[in-house]
GROMACS .gro file of C-alpha atoms in nm:
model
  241
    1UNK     CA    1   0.000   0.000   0.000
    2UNK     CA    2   0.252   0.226   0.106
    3UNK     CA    3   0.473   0.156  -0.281
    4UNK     CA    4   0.127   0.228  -0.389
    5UNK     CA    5   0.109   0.574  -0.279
    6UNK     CA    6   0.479   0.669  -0.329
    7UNK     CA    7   0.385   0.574  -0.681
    8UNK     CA    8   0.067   0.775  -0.714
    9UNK     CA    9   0.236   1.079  -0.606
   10UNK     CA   10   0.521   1.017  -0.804
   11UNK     CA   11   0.244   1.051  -1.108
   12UNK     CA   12   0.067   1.323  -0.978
   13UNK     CA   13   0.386   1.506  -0.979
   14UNK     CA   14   0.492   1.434  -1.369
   15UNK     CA   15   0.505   1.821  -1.512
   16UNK     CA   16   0.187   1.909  -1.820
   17UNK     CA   17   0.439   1.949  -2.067
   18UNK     CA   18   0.635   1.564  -1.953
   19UNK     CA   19   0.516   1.401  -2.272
   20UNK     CA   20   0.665   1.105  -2.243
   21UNK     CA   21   0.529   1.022  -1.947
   22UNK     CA   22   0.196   1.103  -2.066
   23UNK     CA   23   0.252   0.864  -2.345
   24UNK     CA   24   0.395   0.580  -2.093
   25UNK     CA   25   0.072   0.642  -1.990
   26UNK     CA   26  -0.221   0.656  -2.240
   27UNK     CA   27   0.037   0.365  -2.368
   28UNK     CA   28  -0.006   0.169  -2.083
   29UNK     CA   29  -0.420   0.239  -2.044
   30UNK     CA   30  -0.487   0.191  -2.480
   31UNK     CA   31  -0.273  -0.151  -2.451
   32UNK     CA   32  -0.483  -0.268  -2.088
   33UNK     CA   33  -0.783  -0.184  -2.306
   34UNK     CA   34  -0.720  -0.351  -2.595
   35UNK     CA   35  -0.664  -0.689  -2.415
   36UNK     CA   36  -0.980  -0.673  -2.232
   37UNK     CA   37  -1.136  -0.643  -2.593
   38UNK     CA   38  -0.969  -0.959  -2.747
   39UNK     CA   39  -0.958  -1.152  -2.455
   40UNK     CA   40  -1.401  -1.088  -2.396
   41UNK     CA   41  -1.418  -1.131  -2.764
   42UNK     CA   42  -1.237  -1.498  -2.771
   43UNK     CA   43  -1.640  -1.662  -2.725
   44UNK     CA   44  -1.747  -1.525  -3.071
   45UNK     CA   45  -1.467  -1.672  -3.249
   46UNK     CA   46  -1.468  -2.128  -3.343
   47UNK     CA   47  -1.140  -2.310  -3.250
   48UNK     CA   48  -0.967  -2.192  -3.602
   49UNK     CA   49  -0.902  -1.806  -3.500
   50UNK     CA   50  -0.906  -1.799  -3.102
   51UNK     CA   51  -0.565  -1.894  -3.055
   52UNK     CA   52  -0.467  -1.604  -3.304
   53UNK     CA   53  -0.711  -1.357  -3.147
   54UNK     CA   54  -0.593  -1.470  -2.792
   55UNK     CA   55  -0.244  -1.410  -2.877
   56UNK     CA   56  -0.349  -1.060  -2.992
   57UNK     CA   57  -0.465  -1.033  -2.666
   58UNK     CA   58  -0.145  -1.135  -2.456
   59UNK     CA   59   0.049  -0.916  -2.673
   60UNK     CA   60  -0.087  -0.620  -2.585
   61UNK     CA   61  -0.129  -0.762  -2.188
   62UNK     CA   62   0.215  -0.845  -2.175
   63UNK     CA   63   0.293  -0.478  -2.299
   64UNK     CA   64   0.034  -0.279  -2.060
   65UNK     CA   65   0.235  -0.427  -1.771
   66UNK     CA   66   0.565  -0.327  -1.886
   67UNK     CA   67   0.412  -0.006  -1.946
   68UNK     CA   68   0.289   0.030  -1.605
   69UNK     CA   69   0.678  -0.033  -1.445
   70UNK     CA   70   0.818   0.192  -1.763
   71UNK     CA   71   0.616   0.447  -1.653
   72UNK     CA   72   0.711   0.452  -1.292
   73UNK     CA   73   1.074   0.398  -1.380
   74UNK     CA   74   1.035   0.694  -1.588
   75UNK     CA   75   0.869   0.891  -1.290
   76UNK     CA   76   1.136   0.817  -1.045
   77UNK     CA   77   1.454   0.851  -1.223
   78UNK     CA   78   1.357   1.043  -1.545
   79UNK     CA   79   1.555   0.832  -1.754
   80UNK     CA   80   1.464   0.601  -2.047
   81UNK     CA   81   1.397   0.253  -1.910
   82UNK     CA   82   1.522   0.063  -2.170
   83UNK     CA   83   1.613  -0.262  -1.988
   84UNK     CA   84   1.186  -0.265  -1.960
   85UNK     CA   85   1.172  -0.202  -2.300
   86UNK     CA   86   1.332  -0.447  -2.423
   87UNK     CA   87   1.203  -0.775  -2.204
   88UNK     CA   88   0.866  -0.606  -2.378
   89UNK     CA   89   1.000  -0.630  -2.684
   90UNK     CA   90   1.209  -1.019  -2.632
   91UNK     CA   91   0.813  -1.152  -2.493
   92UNK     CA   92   0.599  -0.952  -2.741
   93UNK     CA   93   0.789  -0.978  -3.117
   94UNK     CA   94   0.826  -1.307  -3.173
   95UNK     CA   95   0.439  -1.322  -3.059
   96UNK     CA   96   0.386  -1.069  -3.355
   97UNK     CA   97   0.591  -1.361  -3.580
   98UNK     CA   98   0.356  -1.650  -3.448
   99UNK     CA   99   0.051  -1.398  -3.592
  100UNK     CA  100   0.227  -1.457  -3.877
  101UNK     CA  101   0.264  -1.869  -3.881
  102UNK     CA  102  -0.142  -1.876  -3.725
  103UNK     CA  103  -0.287  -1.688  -4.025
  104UNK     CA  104  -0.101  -1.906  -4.265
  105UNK     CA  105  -0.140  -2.201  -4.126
  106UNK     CA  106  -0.450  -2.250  -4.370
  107UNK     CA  107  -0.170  -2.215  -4.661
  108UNK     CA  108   0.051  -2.526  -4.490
  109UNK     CA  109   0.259  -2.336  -4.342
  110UNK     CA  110   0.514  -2.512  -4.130
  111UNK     CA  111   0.682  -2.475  -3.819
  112UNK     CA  112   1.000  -2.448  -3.935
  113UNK     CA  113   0.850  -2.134  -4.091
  114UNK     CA  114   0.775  -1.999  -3.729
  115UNK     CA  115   1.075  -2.089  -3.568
  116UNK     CA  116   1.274  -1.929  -3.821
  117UNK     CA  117   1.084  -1.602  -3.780
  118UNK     CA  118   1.139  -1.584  -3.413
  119UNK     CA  119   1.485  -1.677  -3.430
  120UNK     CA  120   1.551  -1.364  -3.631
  121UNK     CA  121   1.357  -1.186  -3.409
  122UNK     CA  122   1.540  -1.312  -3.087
  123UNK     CA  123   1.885  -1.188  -3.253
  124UNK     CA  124   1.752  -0.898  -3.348
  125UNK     CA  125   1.665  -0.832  -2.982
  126UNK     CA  126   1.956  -0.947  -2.833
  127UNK     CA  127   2.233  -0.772  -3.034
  128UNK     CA  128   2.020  -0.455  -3.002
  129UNK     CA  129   2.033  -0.456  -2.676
  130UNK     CA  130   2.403  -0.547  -2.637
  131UNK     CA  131   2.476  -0.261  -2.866
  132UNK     CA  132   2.244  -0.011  -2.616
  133UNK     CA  133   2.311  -0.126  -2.322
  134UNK     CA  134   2.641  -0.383  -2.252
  135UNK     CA  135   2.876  -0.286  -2.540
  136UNK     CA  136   2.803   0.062  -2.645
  137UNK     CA  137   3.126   0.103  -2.777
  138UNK     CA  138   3.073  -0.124  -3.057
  139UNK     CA  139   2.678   0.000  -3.124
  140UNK     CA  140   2.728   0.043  -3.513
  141UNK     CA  141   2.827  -0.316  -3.528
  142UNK     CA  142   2.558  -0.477  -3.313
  143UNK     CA  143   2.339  -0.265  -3.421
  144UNK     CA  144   2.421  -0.407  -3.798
  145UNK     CA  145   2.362  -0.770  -3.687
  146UNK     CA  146   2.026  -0.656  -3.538
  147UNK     CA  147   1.932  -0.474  -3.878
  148UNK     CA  148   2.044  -0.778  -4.096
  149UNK     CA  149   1.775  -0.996  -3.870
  150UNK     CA  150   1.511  -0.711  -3.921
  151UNK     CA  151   1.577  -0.692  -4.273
  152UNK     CA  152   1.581  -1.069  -4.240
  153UNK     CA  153   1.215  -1.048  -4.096
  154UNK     CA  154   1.097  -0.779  -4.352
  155UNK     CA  155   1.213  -0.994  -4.665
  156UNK     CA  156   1.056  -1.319  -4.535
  157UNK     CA  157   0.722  -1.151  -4.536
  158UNK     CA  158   0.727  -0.976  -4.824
  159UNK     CA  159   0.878  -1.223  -5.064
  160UNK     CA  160   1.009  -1.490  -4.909
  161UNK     CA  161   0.813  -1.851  -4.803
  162UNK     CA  162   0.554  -1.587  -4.575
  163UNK     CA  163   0.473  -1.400  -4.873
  164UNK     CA  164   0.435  -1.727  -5.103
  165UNK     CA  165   0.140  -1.869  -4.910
  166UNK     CA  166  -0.021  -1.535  -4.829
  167UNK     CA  167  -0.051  -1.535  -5.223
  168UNK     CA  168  -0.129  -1.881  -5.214
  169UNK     CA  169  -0.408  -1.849  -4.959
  170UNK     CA  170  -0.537  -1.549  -5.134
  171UNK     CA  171  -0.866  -1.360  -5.025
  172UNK     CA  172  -0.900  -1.132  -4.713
  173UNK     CA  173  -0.602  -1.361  -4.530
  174UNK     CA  174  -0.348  -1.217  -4.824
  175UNK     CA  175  -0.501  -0.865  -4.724
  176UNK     CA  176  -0.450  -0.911  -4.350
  177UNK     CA  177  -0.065  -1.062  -4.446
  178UNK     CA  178   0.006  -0.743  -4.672
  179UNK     CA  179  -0.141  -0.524  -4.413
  180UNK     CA  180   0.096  -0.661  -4.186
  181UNK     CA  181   0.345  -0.642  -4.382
  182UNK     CA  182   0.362  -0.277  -4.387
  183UNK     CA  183   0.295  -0.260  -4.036
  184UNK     CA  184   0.660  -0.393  -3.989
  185UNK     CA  185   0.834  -0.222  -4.287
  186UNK     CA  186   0.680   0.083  -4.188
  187UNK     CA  187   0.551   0.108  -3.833
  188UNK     CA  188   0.920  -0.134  -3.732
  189UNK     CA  189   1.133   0.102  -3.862
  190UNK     CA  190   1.091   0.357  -3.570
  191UNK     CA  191   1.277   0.161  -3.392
  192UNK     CA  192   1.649   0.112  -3.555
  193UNK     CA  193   1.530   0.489  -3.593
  194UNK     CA  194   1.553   0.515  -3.191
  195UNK     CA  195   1.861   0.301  -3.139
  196UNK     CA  196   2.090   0.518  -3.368
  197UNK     CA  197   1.994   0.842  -3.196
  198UNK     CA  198   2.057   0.701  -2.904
  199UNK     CA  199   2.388   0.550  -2.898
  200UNK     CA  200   2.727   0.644  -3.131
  201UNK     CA  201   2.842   0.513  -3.441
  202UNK     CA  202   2.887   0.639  -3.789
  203UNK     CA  203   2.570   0.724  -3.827
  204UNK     CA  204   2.540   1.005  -3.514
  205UNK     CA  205   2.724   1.279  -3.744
  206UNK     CA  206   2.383   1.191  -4.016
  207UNK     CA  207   2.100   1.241  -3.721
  208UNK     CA  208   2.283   1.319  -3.397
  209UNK     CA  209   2.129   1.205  -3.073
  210UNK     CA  210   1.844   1.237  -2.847
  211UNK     CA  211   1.574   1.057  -2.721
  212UNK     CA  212   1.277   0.888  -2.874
  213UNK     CA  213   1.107   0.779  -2.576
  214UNK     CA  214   0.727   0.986  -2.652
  215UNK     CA  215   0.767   0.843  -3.043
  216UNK     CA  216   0.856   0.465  -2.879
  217UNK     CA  217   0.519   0.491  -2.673
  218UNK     CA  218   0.302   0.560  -2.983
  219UNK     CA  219   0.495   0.353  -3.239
  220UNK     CA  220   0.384   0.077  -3.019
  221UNK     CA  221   0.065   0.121  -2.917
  222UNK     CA  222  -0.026   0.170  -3.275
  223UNK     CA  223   0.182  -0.139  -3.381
  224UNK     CA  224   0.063  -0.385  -3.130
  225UNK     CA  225  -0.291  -0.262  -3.131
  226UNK     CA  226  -0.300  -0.266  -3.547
  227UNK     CA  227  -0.169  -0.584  -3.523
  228UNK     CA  228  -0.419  -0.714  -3.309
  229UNK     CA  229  -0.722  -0.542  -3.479
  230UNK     CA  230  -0.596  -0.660  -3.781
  231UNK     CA  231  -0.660  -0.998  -3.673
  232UNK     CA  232  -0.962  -0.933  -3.499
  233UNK     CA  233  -1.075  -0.802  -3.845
  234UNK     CA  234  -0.960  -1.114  -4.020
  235UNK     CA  235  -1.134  -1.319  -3.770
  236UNK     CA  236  -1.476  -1.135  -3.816
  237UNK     CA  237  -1.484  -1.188  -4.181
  238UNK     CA  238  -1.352  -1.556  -4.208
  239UNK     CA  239  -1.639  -1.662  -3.918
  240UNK     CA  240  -1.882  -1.456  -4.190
  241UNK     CA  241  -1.781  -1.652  -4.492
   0.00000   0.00000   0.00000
């Protein structure tokens, strides 16, 4: 009780203009939401799309609660809590891959097509966050192995053996796959983005430094959420047809 309240008036004390704790959070609050809507919705759904709507669901749980200590990290020290951010990230990407493997699973896709995705996603993780946060002094370089695994990601999806039975499926699952798609070419890229502002390398004379923290929030309440209503969406339509 007494954490409680040094927490609560840590909160009420965050200035009007803090924005990024504002977006830790409406962050935190849009992602709690969001799970309570796939998680009541599961009973409308057959066997075929709960587990992918469900997942939706734990995705954006699993990232409301980081939020939650994110935020009060961010209200006690004023400092980017980027160890947080990144357990988020190790639990909730390769969760984002399996959305992936679930909707194509009507295609034959395999396993080995899952297992692939989240491997890249894992090392993408990893060396990011040895290039942040243990070896800073060699950022540019982990931060390359972590782009080569995001690129790895992107070019599965979009043409590799993703993109082959998305086409191969066809209909409104090749239009949630596509829509996903850009949701990590696009709404991903924020985030090797934030990691070369805010460490050195090559790259720091190009864009300098400072901190993305307020952009972070959004980028993935709008990514986690879109990915989740995407599926929702997907699931509405396949129960109709």
């Amino acid at each position: 009780m007494t954490n409680f309240m040094f927490i609560s008036g840590l909160v009420g004390k965050m200035l009007p203009t803090d924005y990024v704790g504002f977006t830790f959070f409406v962050g935190c609050m849009a992602m709690m939401a969001a799970s309570a809507f796939f998680f009541l919705s599961l009973s409308q759904f057959d066997k075929k799309w709960r587990t992918s709507v469900l997942v939706s669901g734990l995705i954006t749980f699993i990232a409301a609660v980081h939020y939650f200590y994110m935020r009060d990290y961010w209200a006690s020290f004023g400092e980017s809590p980027t160890f947080f951010r990144y357990v988020d990230w190790v639990l909730t990407v390769p969760l984002m891959c399996l959305e992936f493997y679930l909707i194509l699973k009507v295609a034959g896709a395999k396993q080995s097509l899952l297992w692939k995705m989240i491997i890249y996603s894992v090392i993408m993780l990893v060396t990011g966050y040895i290039g942040e946060v243990i070896a800073p002094e060699n950022a540019a370089l982990w931060g390359f192995i972590s782009g080569v695994a995001y690129f790895a990601i992107v070019y599965e999806i979009w043409l590799g053996e993703a993109a082959k039975l998305a086409a191969a499926a066809g209909g409104e699952i090749q239009k949630a796959h596509k829509i996903l798609c850009w949701f990590v070419l696009v709404g991903w890229a924020i985030y090797p983005l934030g990691y070369m502002l805010g460490t050195d390398g090559w790259y720091t004379g190009l864009l300098g430094k400072g901190s993305v923290d307020a952009v972070y929030n959004i980028a993935d309440a709008i990514n986690k959420i879109g990915f989740g209503l995407v599926i929702y969406t997907l699931a509405v339509k396949s129960q109709k047809d």
